[in-house]
């Protein structure tokens, strides 16, 4: 079976699990998008060096010595070569073109000046001739100007590894490579969330990967189609870089959650007591209660259905409670067509916000009662927990396609959205009053 045919097959079978909105013309959306949203990349960059096809974005908190917020920068992981190299969705033709990391300074609230463009981060001490295909990333806050540990999942030629870098706020465009983390438990890492400067949870999206010879063509697909609960989330503790000999970098591995179908984005809440996990093929987000002393996920507290295949999840520390921003793909067949580089293929974007600890205004609710301002309301597709649409696009040229992560800057009110296969990579939206 050729890859193209298998992709078409998954597309057909997965079609049933996703409410299609691609065909919907989102009236009025294009105008709002045109006035509110701007790409953060520089349009004059060459195609190979440009900020496009971005999987993940993360905030980097710059704090003073006492832990008070000074500023917040945005980091993005992008890969202009993604259409030739994608270990999750295929294809696996040419791993050579390199991905890159970018940094962006969010504009001040209410500022009307033209926002600055994102800058490419140079990788210092990165081994010569090695592949770099960045996927999930996260960075620890910087305190009083100290350097921060930055971890980036690298889908490279032979296997998926996690790269550890140091980034200093005095020179945010140079990331110094520290070491490469490998483990038999890194089967197909997709997303990670830090629990300290030297420890994190990491999700593995599949147990069988596409790199397996021959079987790699169908096992991951069969796993997705049947939603086999074969994957898992690990918690990893690292030795400090100074003490590291290569054998003992990972000093502890524990399974945090087992038997999951296609676990994808994972994120620790600002309070440290909750972990959210997206199950892509199930259109669900799971919430776990976490013991901060042991990192054990003590119990699953909620399972909240979302109206799309959720990709990444990120928390925003709101005024009264923490809010989870969930981003994903409303129509899986469309994103597989885009991944296969089909002429004219487009895939919609959808971002919602959920208050899992909501009081009377955010609770399990009936059908047709929430998100009524959205062009396509979440309640027209699902019933259950209420949520609010923050961003929606039908994937046409004017909008952003294949949204994978969104972040809201509580300070400036800016919403960032990354597009896994969008030429604009990341857009920044400043909602009009
Ligand atoms: C994708 O298709 C376009 C033309 O539609 C072509 O120029 C490009 O090289 C293709 N990319 C890959 C990775 O095959
Ligand atoms: C920076 O300081 C914080 C707070 O003291 C600490 O937890 C962190 O490990 C430091 N970062 C590095 C890279 O040493
Ligand atoms: C309940 O939630 C609403 C909206 O999120 C918020 O404005 C309100 O202050 C919350 N009330 C309590 C008691 O937390
Ligand atoms: C810096 C680094 O070690 N990167 C790794 C990314 O993946 C390739 C392929 O496995 C490795 O060779 C690189 O070492």
Short mmCIF file of C-alpha atoms and ligand atoms in Angstrom, two decimals:
data_model
loop_
_atom_site.label_atom_id
_atom_site.label_comp_id
_atom_site.label_asym_id
_atom_site.label_seq_id
_atom_site.Cartn_x
_atom_site.Cartn_y
_atom_site.Cartn_z
CA UNK A 1 0.00 0.00 0.00
CA UNK A 2 1.49 3.38 -0.88
CA UNK A 3 1.61 6.10 1.71
CA UNK A 4 -0.83 8.18 -0.32
CA UNK A 5 -3.36 5.37 -0.27
CA UNK A 6 -2.98 4.72 3.41
CA UNK A 7 -3.44 8.41 4.11
CA UNK A 8 -6.64 8.34 2.06
CA UNK A 9 -7.78 5.31 4.01
CA UNK A 10 -7.26 6.88 7.40
CA UNK A 11 -9.01 9.94 6.10
CA UNK A 12 -12.07 7.93 5.15
CA UNK A 13 -12.30 6.01 8.36
CA UNK A 14 -11.56 8.85 10.69
CA UNK A 15 -14.14 10.96 8.91
CA UNK A 16 -16.85 9.51 11.09
CA UNK A 17 -15.32 10.78 14.32
CA UNK A 18 -15.20 14.44 13.34
CA UNK A 19 -18.00 16.88 12.80
CA UNK A 20 -17.02 18.56 9.53
CA UNK A 21 -17.17 22.33 9.46
CA UNK A 22 -14.88 22.80 6.47
CA UNK A 23 -17.77 23.21 4.13
CA UNK A 24 -19.20 25.96 6.26
CA UNK A 25 -18.46 29.44 5.01
CA UNK A 26 -17.81 31.46 8.11
CA UNK A 27 -19.60 34.66 7.24
CA UNK A 28 -18.00 37.80 8.54
CA UNK A 29 -15.01 35.95 9.80
CA UNK A 30 -12.64 36.99 7.03
CA UNK A 31 -13.12 40.68 7.74
CA UNK A 32 -12.53 40.28 11.46
CA UNK A 33 -9.48 38.18 10.77
CA UNK A 34 -8.11 40.76 8.32
CA UNK A 35 -8.45 43.59 10.82
CA UNK A 36 -7.44 41.74 14.02
CA UNK A 37 -4.78 39.19 13.04
CA UNK A 38 -1.24 39.58 11.68
CA UNK A 39 1.44 36.98 10.91
CA UNK A 40 4.45 37.36 13.24
CA UNK A 41 6.96 36.21 10.60
CA UNK A 42 8.86 38.43 8.24
CA UNK A 43 7.44 38.18 4.70
CA UNK A 44 10.84 38.91 3.14
CA UNK A 45 12.51 35.77 4.57
CA UNK A 46 13.36 33.10 2.00
CA UNK A 47 10.94 30.11 1.96
CA UNK A 48 13.51 27.73 3.55
CA UNK A 49 14.36 30.22 6.29
CA UNK A 50 10.87 31.51 6.93
CA UNK A 51 8.63 31.15 9.96
CA UNK A 52 6.05 28.70 8.65
CA UNK A 53 4.43 25.34 9.51
CA UNK A 54 4.59 25.84 13.28
CA UNK A 55 3.56 23.03 15.63
CA UNK A 56 3.98 24.55 19.05
CA UNK A 57 4.18 27.92 20.76
CA UNK A 58 4.98 28.61 24.42
CA UNK A 59 5.34 31.66 26.62
CA UNK A 60 8.63 32.32 28.35
CA UNK A 61 8.08 34.13 31.65
CA UNK A 62 10.83 36.57 32.57
CA UNK A 63 10.59 37.14 36.34
CA UNK A 64 12.59 39.18 38.82
CA UNK A 65 14.41 37.67 41.82
CA UNK A 66 11.24 37.59 43.88
CA UNK A 67 9.28 35.80 41.14
CA UNK A 68 7.32 38.89 40.06
CA UNK A 69 6.53 39.02 36.32
CA UNK A 70 8.66 41.45 34.30
CA UNK A 71 7.78 40.40 30.80
CA UNK A 72 6.68 37.51 28.68
CA UNK A 73 8.15 36.40 25.35
CA UNK A 74 6.72 33.95 22.85
CA UNK A 75 8.67 30.98 21.49
CA UNK A 76 7.61 29.02 18.40
CA UNK A 77 8.78 25.71 16.90
CA UNK A 78 8.44 25.66 13.14
CA UNK A 79 9.52 23.40 10.32
CA UNK A 80 9.35 24.64 6.72
CA UNK A 81 10.21 21.07 5.60
CA UNK A 82 7.22 19.49 7.35
CA UNK A 83 5.52 18.44 4.11
CA UNK A 84 8.53 16.21 3.38
CA UNK A 85 9.03 14.91 6.93
CA UNK A 86 6.37 14.16 9.48
CA UNK A 87 6.67 11.08 11.67
CA UNK A 88 3.13 11.44 12.99
CA UNK A 89 1.10 11.93 9.82
CA UNK A 90 3.61 11.06 7.07
CA UNK A 91 5.29 11.45 4.69
CA UNK A 92 8.90 10.50 5.43
CA UNK A 93 10.68 11.57 2.26
CA UNK A 94 13.42 13.99 3.10
CA UNK A 95 14.47 14.86 6.64
CA UNK A 96 17.21 17.27 5.47
CA UNK A 97 15.62 20.75 5.52
CA UNK A 98 15.91 21.98 9.10
CA UNK A 99 13.27 23.40 11.36
CA UNK A 100 13.86 26.37 13.61
CA UNK A 101 12.88 28.09 16.83
CA UNK A 102 11.65 31.68 16.90
CA UNK A 103 11.15 34.34 19.55
CA UNK A 104 8.59 37.17 19.51
CA UNK A 105 7.94 40.10 21.80
CA UNK A 106 4.19 40.60 22.41
CA UNK A 107 2.95 44.16 21.96
CA UNK A 108 1.83 46.23 24.95
CA UNK A 109 -1.87 46.30 25.69
CA UNK A 110 -3.64 48.99 23.71
CA UNK A 111 -0.51 49.84 21.73
CA UNK A 112 -1.33 50.78 18.16
CA UNK A 113 2.25 50.80 16.85
CA UNK A 114 3.26 48.14 14.34
CA UNK A 115 4.29 45.01 16.27
CA UNK A 116 7.83 43.76 15.81
CA UNK A 117 8.50 40.63 13.75
CA UNK A 118 9.64 37.34 15.29
CA UNK A 119 13.38 36.63 15.25
CA UNK A 120 14.98 33.32 14.40
CA UNK A 121 16.89 31.66 17.25
CA UNK A 122 20.42 30.49 16.43
CA UNK A 123 21.28 27.07 17.84
CA UNK A 124 24.75 27.29 19.39
CA UNK A 125 26.83 24.10 19.86
CA UNK A 126 24.19 22.13 17.96
CA UNK A 127 25.95 19.06 16.53
CA UNK A 128 26.99 19.67 12.92
CA UNK A 129 24.96 17.84 10.28
CA UNK A 130 22.26 16.70 12.71
CA UNK A 131 18.59 16.92 11.91
CA UNK A 132 16.30 19.27 13.74
CA UNK A 133 12.55 18.81 13.40
CA UNK A 134 11.08 20.56 16.41
CA UNK A 135 7.64 19.62 17.70
CA UNK A 136 6.49 20.25 21.28
CA UNK A 137 8.54 22.70 23.32
CA UNK A 138 8.51 24.23 26.77
CA UNK A 139 10.78 26.56 28.70
CA UNK A 140 11.21 27.16 32.44
CA UNK A 141 10.80 30.77 33.64
CA UNK A 142 13.90 32.94 34.01
CA UNK A 143 14.45 34.34 37.53
CA UNK A 144 16.45 37.54 38.02
CA UNK A 145 17.99 37.25 34.56
CA UNK A 146 19.24 33.66 34.90
CA UNK A 147 19.19 31.25 31.97
CA UNK A 148 16.22 28.97 31.42
CA UNK A 149 16.12 25.29 30.52
CA UNK A 150 14.40 24.84 27.19
CA UNK A 151 13.27 21.39 26.01
CA UNK A 152 12.34 20.69 22.42
CA UNK A 153 11.07 17.41 20.98
CA UNK A 154 13.18 16.60 17.88
CA UNK A 155 11.59 14.21 15.38
CA UNK A 156 14.81 13.18 13.78
CA UNK A 157 15.91 10.63 11.25
CA UNK A 158 16.29 7.49 13.35
CA UNK A 159 14.22 8.21 16.40
CA UNK A 160 12.58 10.95 18.36
CA UNK A 161 14.72 12.62 20.99
CA UNK A 162 14.36 15.61 23.29
CA UNK A 163 16.94 18.39 22.94
CA UNK A 164 17.86 20.44 25.98
CA UNK A 165 18.98 24.04 25.47
CA UNK A 166 19.73 27.06 27.64
CA UNK A 167 18.25 30.42 26.72
CA UNK A 168 19.14 33.68 28.45
CA UNK A 169 16.86 36.74 28.42
CA UNK A 170 19.87 39.00 27.72
CA UNK A 171 20.37 37.17 24.40
CA UNK A 172 17.05 35.52 23.54
CA UNK A 173 18.08 34.72 19.94
CA UNK A 174 20.85 32.27 20.90
CA UNK A 175 19.90 28.88 22.37
CA UNK A 176 22.89 26.90 23.58
CA UNK A 177 22.56 23.16 23.07
CA UNK A 178 23.28 21.27 26.30
CA UNK A 179 22.49 17.62 25.55
CA UNK A 180 20.19 15.20 23.73
CA UNK A 181 17.85 13.10 25.85
CA UNK A 182 17.06 9.60 24.62
CA UNK A 183 15.09 6.85 26.27
CA UNK A 184 13.43 3.57 25.33
CA UNK A 185 10.29 5.26 26.69
CA UNK A 186 10.47 8.05 24.09
CA UNK A 187 8.53 6.05 21.52
CA UNK A 188 6.84 8.96 19.79
CA UNK A 189 6.97 12.01 22.08
CA UNK A 190 4.70 14.79 20.94
CA UNK A 191 4.20 17.28 23.75
CA UNK A 192 5.81 18.01 27.11
CA UNK A 193 5.14 20.14 30.15
CA UNK A 194 7.70 21.00 32.84
CA UNK A 195 7.25 20.19 36.51
CA UNK A 196 10.61 21.75 37.51
CA UNK A 197 13.69 23.01 35.60
CA UNK A 198 14.83 19.35 35.33
CA UNK A 199 11.64 17.28 35.11
CA UNK A 200 8.60 17.01 32.87
CA UNK A 201 5.62 14.98 31.70
CA UNK A 202 5.83 13.84 28.09
CA UNK A 203 3.05 12.33 25.96
CA UNK A 204 3.73 9.61 23.36
CA UNK A 205 1.13 9.88 20.63
CA UNK A 206 1.45 6.30 19.33
CA UNK A 207 3.05 3.08 20.45
CA UNK A 208 3.70 2.01 16.84
CA UNK A 209 5.48 4.62 14.79
CA UNK A 210 5.78 5.15 11.06
CA UNK A 211 9.47 4.47 11.16
CA UNK A 212 8.91 0.71 11.68
CA UNK A 213 9.95 -1.08 8.49
CA UNK A 214 6.87 -2.07 6.42
CA UNK A 215 4.66 -2.42 9.48
CA UNK A 216 5.23 1.29 10.01
CA UNK A 217 2.91 1.86 7.08
CA UNK A 218 -0.12 0.44 8.79
CA UNK A 219 0.35 -0.12 12.49
CA UNK A 220 0.12 3.56 13.50
CA UNK A 221 -2.88 3.94 11.22
CA UNK A 222 -4.64 0.88 12.58
CA UNK A 223 -3.85 2.15 16.06
CA UNK A 224 -5.47 5.50 15.21
CA UNK A 225 -8.45 4.00 13.42
CA UNK A 226 -9.30 1.56 16.14
CA UNK A 227 -8.37 4.16 18.75
CA UNK A 228 -6.34 1.46 20.46
CA UNK A 229 -5.46 2.63 23.94
CA UNK A 230 -1.79 1.73 23.66
CA UNK A 231 0.00 4.96 24.40
CA UNK A 232 1.08 6.62 27.58
CA UNK A 233 2.33 9.68 29.44
CA UNK A 234 5.67 9.53 31.26
CA UNK A 235 7.16 11.62 33.97
CA UNK A 236 10.91 12.12 33.61
CA UNK A 237 13.50 13.39 36.12
CA UNK A 238 16.89 14.48 34.79
CA UNK A 239 20.25 14.77 36.47
CA UNK A 240 21.63 18.32 36.51
CA UNK A 241 23.71 18.90 33.32
CA UNK A 242 26.90 19.52 35.32
CA UNK A 243 26.87 16.04 36.86
CA UNK A 244 25.84 14.22 33.73
CA UNK A 245 27.59 11.27 32.31
CA UNK A 246 25.69 10.05 29.28
CA UNK A 247 24.18 6.96 30.92
CA UNK A 248 22.57 8.68 33.83
CA UNK A 249 20.89 11.71 32.29
CA UNK A 250 17.42 10.32 33.01
CA UNK A 251 17.51 9.42 36.66
CA UNK A 252 13.88 8.43 37.00
CA UNK A 253 11.08 7.39 34.66
CA UNK A 254 7.54 6.72 35.83
CA UNK A 255 4.36 6.06 33.89
CA UNK A 256 1.99 8.88 34.79
CA UNK A 257 -0.95 7.60 32.72
CA UNK A 258 -1.27 4.41 30.69
CA UNK A 259 -3.52 2.89 28.02
CA UNK A 260 -4.45 6.04 26.19
CA UNK A 261 -5.56 6.36 22.55
CA UNK A 262 -3.55 9.09 20.68
CA UNK A 263 -2.62 11.33 23.63
CA UNK A 264 -1.30 14.60 22.27
CA UNK A 265 -1.01 18.04 23.91
CA UNK A 266 -0.27 18.01 27.64
CA UNK A 267 -0.12 20.96 30.03
CA UNK A 268 0.36 21.55 33.75
CA UNK A 269 -1.91 24.20 35.29
CA UNK A 270 -0.38 27.38 36.77
CA UNK A 271 -1.40 26.18 40.25
CA UNK A 272 0.48 22.91 39.65
CA UNK A 273 -2.43 20.76 40.81
CA UNK A 274 -4.01 19.87 37.47
CA UNK A 275 -2.81 18.32 34.23
CA UNK A 276 -4.78 18.57 30.98
CA UNK A 277 -4.27 16.03 28.20
CA UNK A 278 -5.76 16.08 24.69
CA UNK A 279 -6.92 12.79 23.15
CA UNK A 280 -6.82 13.62 19.46
CA UNK A 281 -8.74 10.70 17.99
CA UNK A 282 -11.38 10.83 20.73
CA UNK A 283 -12.26 14.56 20.50
CA UNK A 284 -11.77 14.83 24.25
CA UNK A 285 -9.65 16.57 26.84
CA UNK A 286 -8.87 14.73 30.08
CA UNK A 287 -8.17 16.53 33.34
CA UNK A 288 -6.14 14.90 36.08
CA UNK A 289 -5.54 15.91 39.64
CA UNK A 290 -1.79 16.00 40.37
CA UNK A 291 0.12 15.60 43.60
CA UNK A 292 2.86 18.27 43.31
CA UNK A 293 5.05 16.44 45.83
CA UNK A 294 5.20 13.15 43.90
CA UNK A 295 4.05 14.06 40.37
CA UNK A 296 1.50 11.25 40.59
CA UNK A 297 -1.69 11.92 38.64
CA UNK A 298 -3.95 10.92 41.49
CA UNK A 299 -7.29 10.85 39.67
CA UNK A 300 -9.03 11.79 36.49
CA UNK A 301 -11.42 14.57 37.41
CA UNK A 302 -13.14 15.44 34.13
CA UNK A 303 -13.44 14.22 30.56
CA UNK A 304 -14.61 17.12 28.42
CA UNK A 305 -15.68 16.61 24.79
CA UNK A 306 -14.54 19.26 22.26
CA UNK A 307 -15.94 19.84 18.75
CA UNK A 308 -12.69 18.91 16.94
CA UNK A 309 -9.61 16.66 17.15
CA UNK A 310 -7.67 18.48 19.85
CA UNK A 311 -3.97 19.00 19.18
CA UNK A 312 -2.25 21.12 21.86
CA UNK A 313 -3.57 22.50 25.14
CA UNK A 314 -2.23 25.48 27.12
CA UNK A 315 -3.36 27.12 30.33
CA UNK A 316 -3.87 30.82 30.85
CA UNK A 317 -3.87 32.19 34.34
CA UNK A 318 -7.08 34.19 34.39
CA UNK A 319 -8.31 36.71 36.93
CA UNK A 320 -10.47 34.37 38.98
CA UNK A 321 -9.58 30.91 37.75
CA UNK A 322 -7.31 29.09 35.32
CA UNK A 323 -8.58 28.65 31.82
CA UNK A 324 -7.52 25.96 29.35
CA UNK A 325 -7.06 26.90 25.70
CA UNK A 326 -7.64 23.92 23.42
CA UNK A 327 -6.71 24.04 19.73
CA UNK A 328 -7.38 21.52 17.03
CA UNK A 329 -8.58 20.25 13.71
CA UNK A 330 -12.32 20.15 13.05
CA UNK A 331 -11.98 17.81 10.08
CA UNK A 332 -9.24 15.19 10.18
CA UNK A 333 -9.55 14.09 6.52
CA UNK A 334 -8.76 17.65 5.48
CA UNK A 335 -5.58 17.87 7.50
CA UNK A 336 -4.37 14.52 6.14
CA UNK A 337 -4.96 15.91 2.63
CA UNK A 338 -2.92 19.00 3.49
CA UNK A 339 -0.16 16.80 4.97
CA UNK A 340 -0.13 14.77 1.75
CA UNK A 341 0.34 18.05 -0.20
CA UNK A 342 -2.85 17.54 -2.24
CA UNK A 343 -3.42 20.44 -4.60
CA UNK A 344 -5.97 22.87 -3.23
CA UNK A 345 -6.32 21.06 0.12
CA UNK A 346 -7.26 23.23 3.10
CA UNK A 347 -8.11 22.41 6.69
CA UNK A 348 -10.06 24.44 9.21
CA UNK A 349 -8.95 25.83 12.57
CA UNK A 350 -10.75 26.03 15.88
CA UNK A 351 -9.66 27.31 19.29
CA UNK A 352 -11.84 27.15 22.41
CA UNK A 353 -11.36 28.11 26.03
CA UNK A 354 -12.62 25.92 28.87
CA UNK A 355 -12.91 26.67 32.59
CA UNK A 356 -12.62 23.18 34.09
CA UNK A 357 -13.03 24.54 37.60
CA UNK A 358 -15.88 26.76 36.54
CA UNK A 359 -18.65 27.79 38.87
CA UNK A 360 -22.23 28.28 37.79
CA UNK A 361 -21.24 30.06 34.55
CA UNK A 362 -19.08 27.15 33.31
CA UNK A 363 -20.56 23.78 34.07
CA UNK A 364 -21.84 20.77 32.28
CA UNK A 365 -24.73 22.11 30.31
CA UNK A 366 -27.25 20.94 27.76
CA UNK A 367 -27.10 21.17 23.96
CA UNK A 368 -27.56 24.48 22.20
CA UNK A 369 -26.90 26.71 25.16
CA UNK A 370 -23.36 27.97 24.91
CA UNK A 371 -20.86 29.63 22.56
CA UNK A 372 -23.65 31.27 20.61
CA UNK A 373 -21.46 34.16 19.35
CA UNK A 374 -19.16 31.86 17.34
CA UNK A 375 -19.73 31.51 13.58
CA UNK A 376 -20.12 27.78 14.27
CA UNK A 377 -20.98 27.36 17.93
CA UNK A 378 -19.42 24.56 19.92
CA UNK A 379 -22.87 23.69 21.22
CA UNK A 380 -24.08 23.01 17.67
CA UNK A 381 -21.57 20.11 17.57
CA UNK A 382 -21.34 18.77 21.10
CA UNK A 383 -23.20 18.77 24.36
CA UNK A 384 -21.59 18.69 27.74
CA UNK A 385 -19.24 21.17 29.33
CA UNK A 386 -19.67 24.74 28.10
CA UNK A 387 -16.80 26.47 26.32
CA UNK A 388 -16.14 29.62 24.32
CA UNK A 389 -14.72 29.89 20.81
CA UNK A 390 -11.70 32.22 20.64
CA UNK A 391 -10.75 31.64 17.03
CA UNK A 392 -12.28 29.88 14.06
CA UNK A 393 -11.39 29.67 10.41
CA UNK A 394 -12.65 27.54 7.58
CA UNK A 395 -9.07 27.13 6.37
CA UNK A 396 -9.45 29.28 3.26
CA UNK A 397 -6.66 31.61 2.09
CA UNK A 398 -7.89 34.54 4.16
CA UNK A 399 -7.90 32.60 7.43
CA UNK A 400 -5.37 30.40 9.15
CA UNK A 401 -5.42 26.69 8.43
CA UNK A 402 -4.51 23.65 10.54
CA UNK A 403 -4.38 25.39 13.94
CA UNK A 404 -2.29 23.34 16.38
CA UNK A 405 -1.66 25.57 19.43
CA UNK A 406 -3.06 28.83 20.78
CA UNK A 407 -1.95 30.98 23.67
CA UNK A 408 -3.53 33.99 25.27
CA UNK A 409 -1.36 36.66 26.82
CA UNK A 410 -3.39 37.79 29.85
CA UNK A 411 -1.36 41.02 29.97
CA UNK A 412 -1.89 42.31 26.42
CA UNK A 413 -5.01 40.30 25.58
CA UNK A 414 -3.25 39.05 22.43
CA UNK A 415 -4.17 35.59 21.13
CA UNK A 416 -1.45 33.71 19.25
CA UNK A 417 -2.41 30.81 16.98
CA UNK A 418 0.04 28.49 15.23
CA UNK A 419 -0.77 26.64 12.00
CA UNK A 420 0.88 23.25 11.56
CA UNK A 421 0.73 23.56 7.77
CA UNK A 422 0.06 27.26 7.37
CA UNK A 423 2.46 29.41 5.36
CA UNK A 424 2.04 32.17 7.95
CA UNK A 425 3.21 29.87 10.76
CA UNK A 426 1.88 31.92 13.68
CA UNK A 427 -0.62 34.77 13.70
CA UNK A 428 -1.17 37.27 16.47
CA UNK A 429 -4.73 38.49 16.94
CA UNK A 430 -5.62 41.65 18.82
CA UNK A 431 -9.37 41.51 19.18
CA UNK A 432 -10.97 44.81 18.27
CA UNK A 433 -12.85 46.46 21.12
C1 LIG B 1 3.79 20.31 -2.68
O1 LIG B 1 3.12 20.69 -3.87
C2 LIG B 1 3.65 21.85 -4.48
C3 LIG B 1 2.80 22.16 -5.72
O2 LIG B 1 1.46 22.08 -5.41
C4 LIG B 1 5.11 21.61 -4.89
O3 LIG B 1 5.64 22.80 -5.43
C5 LIG B 1 5.89 21.19 -3.66
O4 LIG B 1 7.22 20.87 -4.04
C6 LIG B 1 5.26 20.00 -3.00
N1 LIG B 1 5.99 19.72 -1.76
C7 LIG B 1 6.40 18.51 -1.43
C8 LIG B 1 7.14 18.38 -0.17
O5 LIG B 1 6.16 17.53 -2.09
C1 LIG B 2 17.21 29.89 37.56
O1 LIG B 2 16.70 30.14 38.85
C2 LIG B 2 15.60 29.33 39.26
C3 LIG B 2 15.08 29.86 40.58
O2 LIG B 2 16.10 29.93 41.51
C4 LIG B 2 16.06 27.88 39.35
O3 LIG B 2 14.98 27.05 39.74
C5 LIG B 2 16.59 27.45 37.98
O4 LIG B 2 17.11 26.15 38.07
C6 LIG B 2 17.68 28.41 37.48
N1 LIG B 2 17.97 28.05 36.11
C7 LIG B 2 19.10 27.46 35.76
C8 LIG B 2 19.23 27.10 34.33
O5 LIG B 2 20.00 27.23 36.54
C1 LIG B 3 -17.50 32.42 38.39
O1 LIG B 3 -17.02 32.55 37.04
C2 LIG B 3 -17.18 33.84 36.48
C3 LIG B 3 -16.71 33.76 35.02
O2 LIG B 3 -15.61 32.95 34.85
C4 LIG B 3 -16.40 34.86 37.31
O3 LIG B 3 -16.61 36.15 36.79
C5 LIG B 3 -16.88 34.79 38.77
O4 LIG B 3 -16.11 35.68 39.56
C6 LIG B 3 -16.74 33.38 39.30
N1 LIG B 3 -17.25 33.30 40.68
C7 LIG B 3 -16.61 32.68 41.66
C8 LIG B 3 -17.29 32.64 42.98
O5 LIG B 3 -15.51 32.16 41.51
C1 LIG B 4 21.48 17.94 18.76
C2 LIG B 4 21.14 16.55 18.45
O1 LIG B 4 21.74 15.65 18.97
N1 LIG B 4 20.14 16.35 17.64
C3 LIG B 4 19.67 15.06 17.26
C4 LIG B 4 18.37 15.15 16.47
O2 LIG B 4 18.17 13.86 15.92
C5 LIG B 4 19.23 13.29 15.15
C6 LIG B 4 18.84 11.96 14.59
O3 LIG B 4 18.57 11.03 15.60
C7 LIG B 4 20.41 13.06 16.03
O4 LIG B 4 21.47 12.49 15.26
C8 LIG B 4 20.80 14.38 16.55
O5 LIG B 4 21.85 14.14 17.44
#
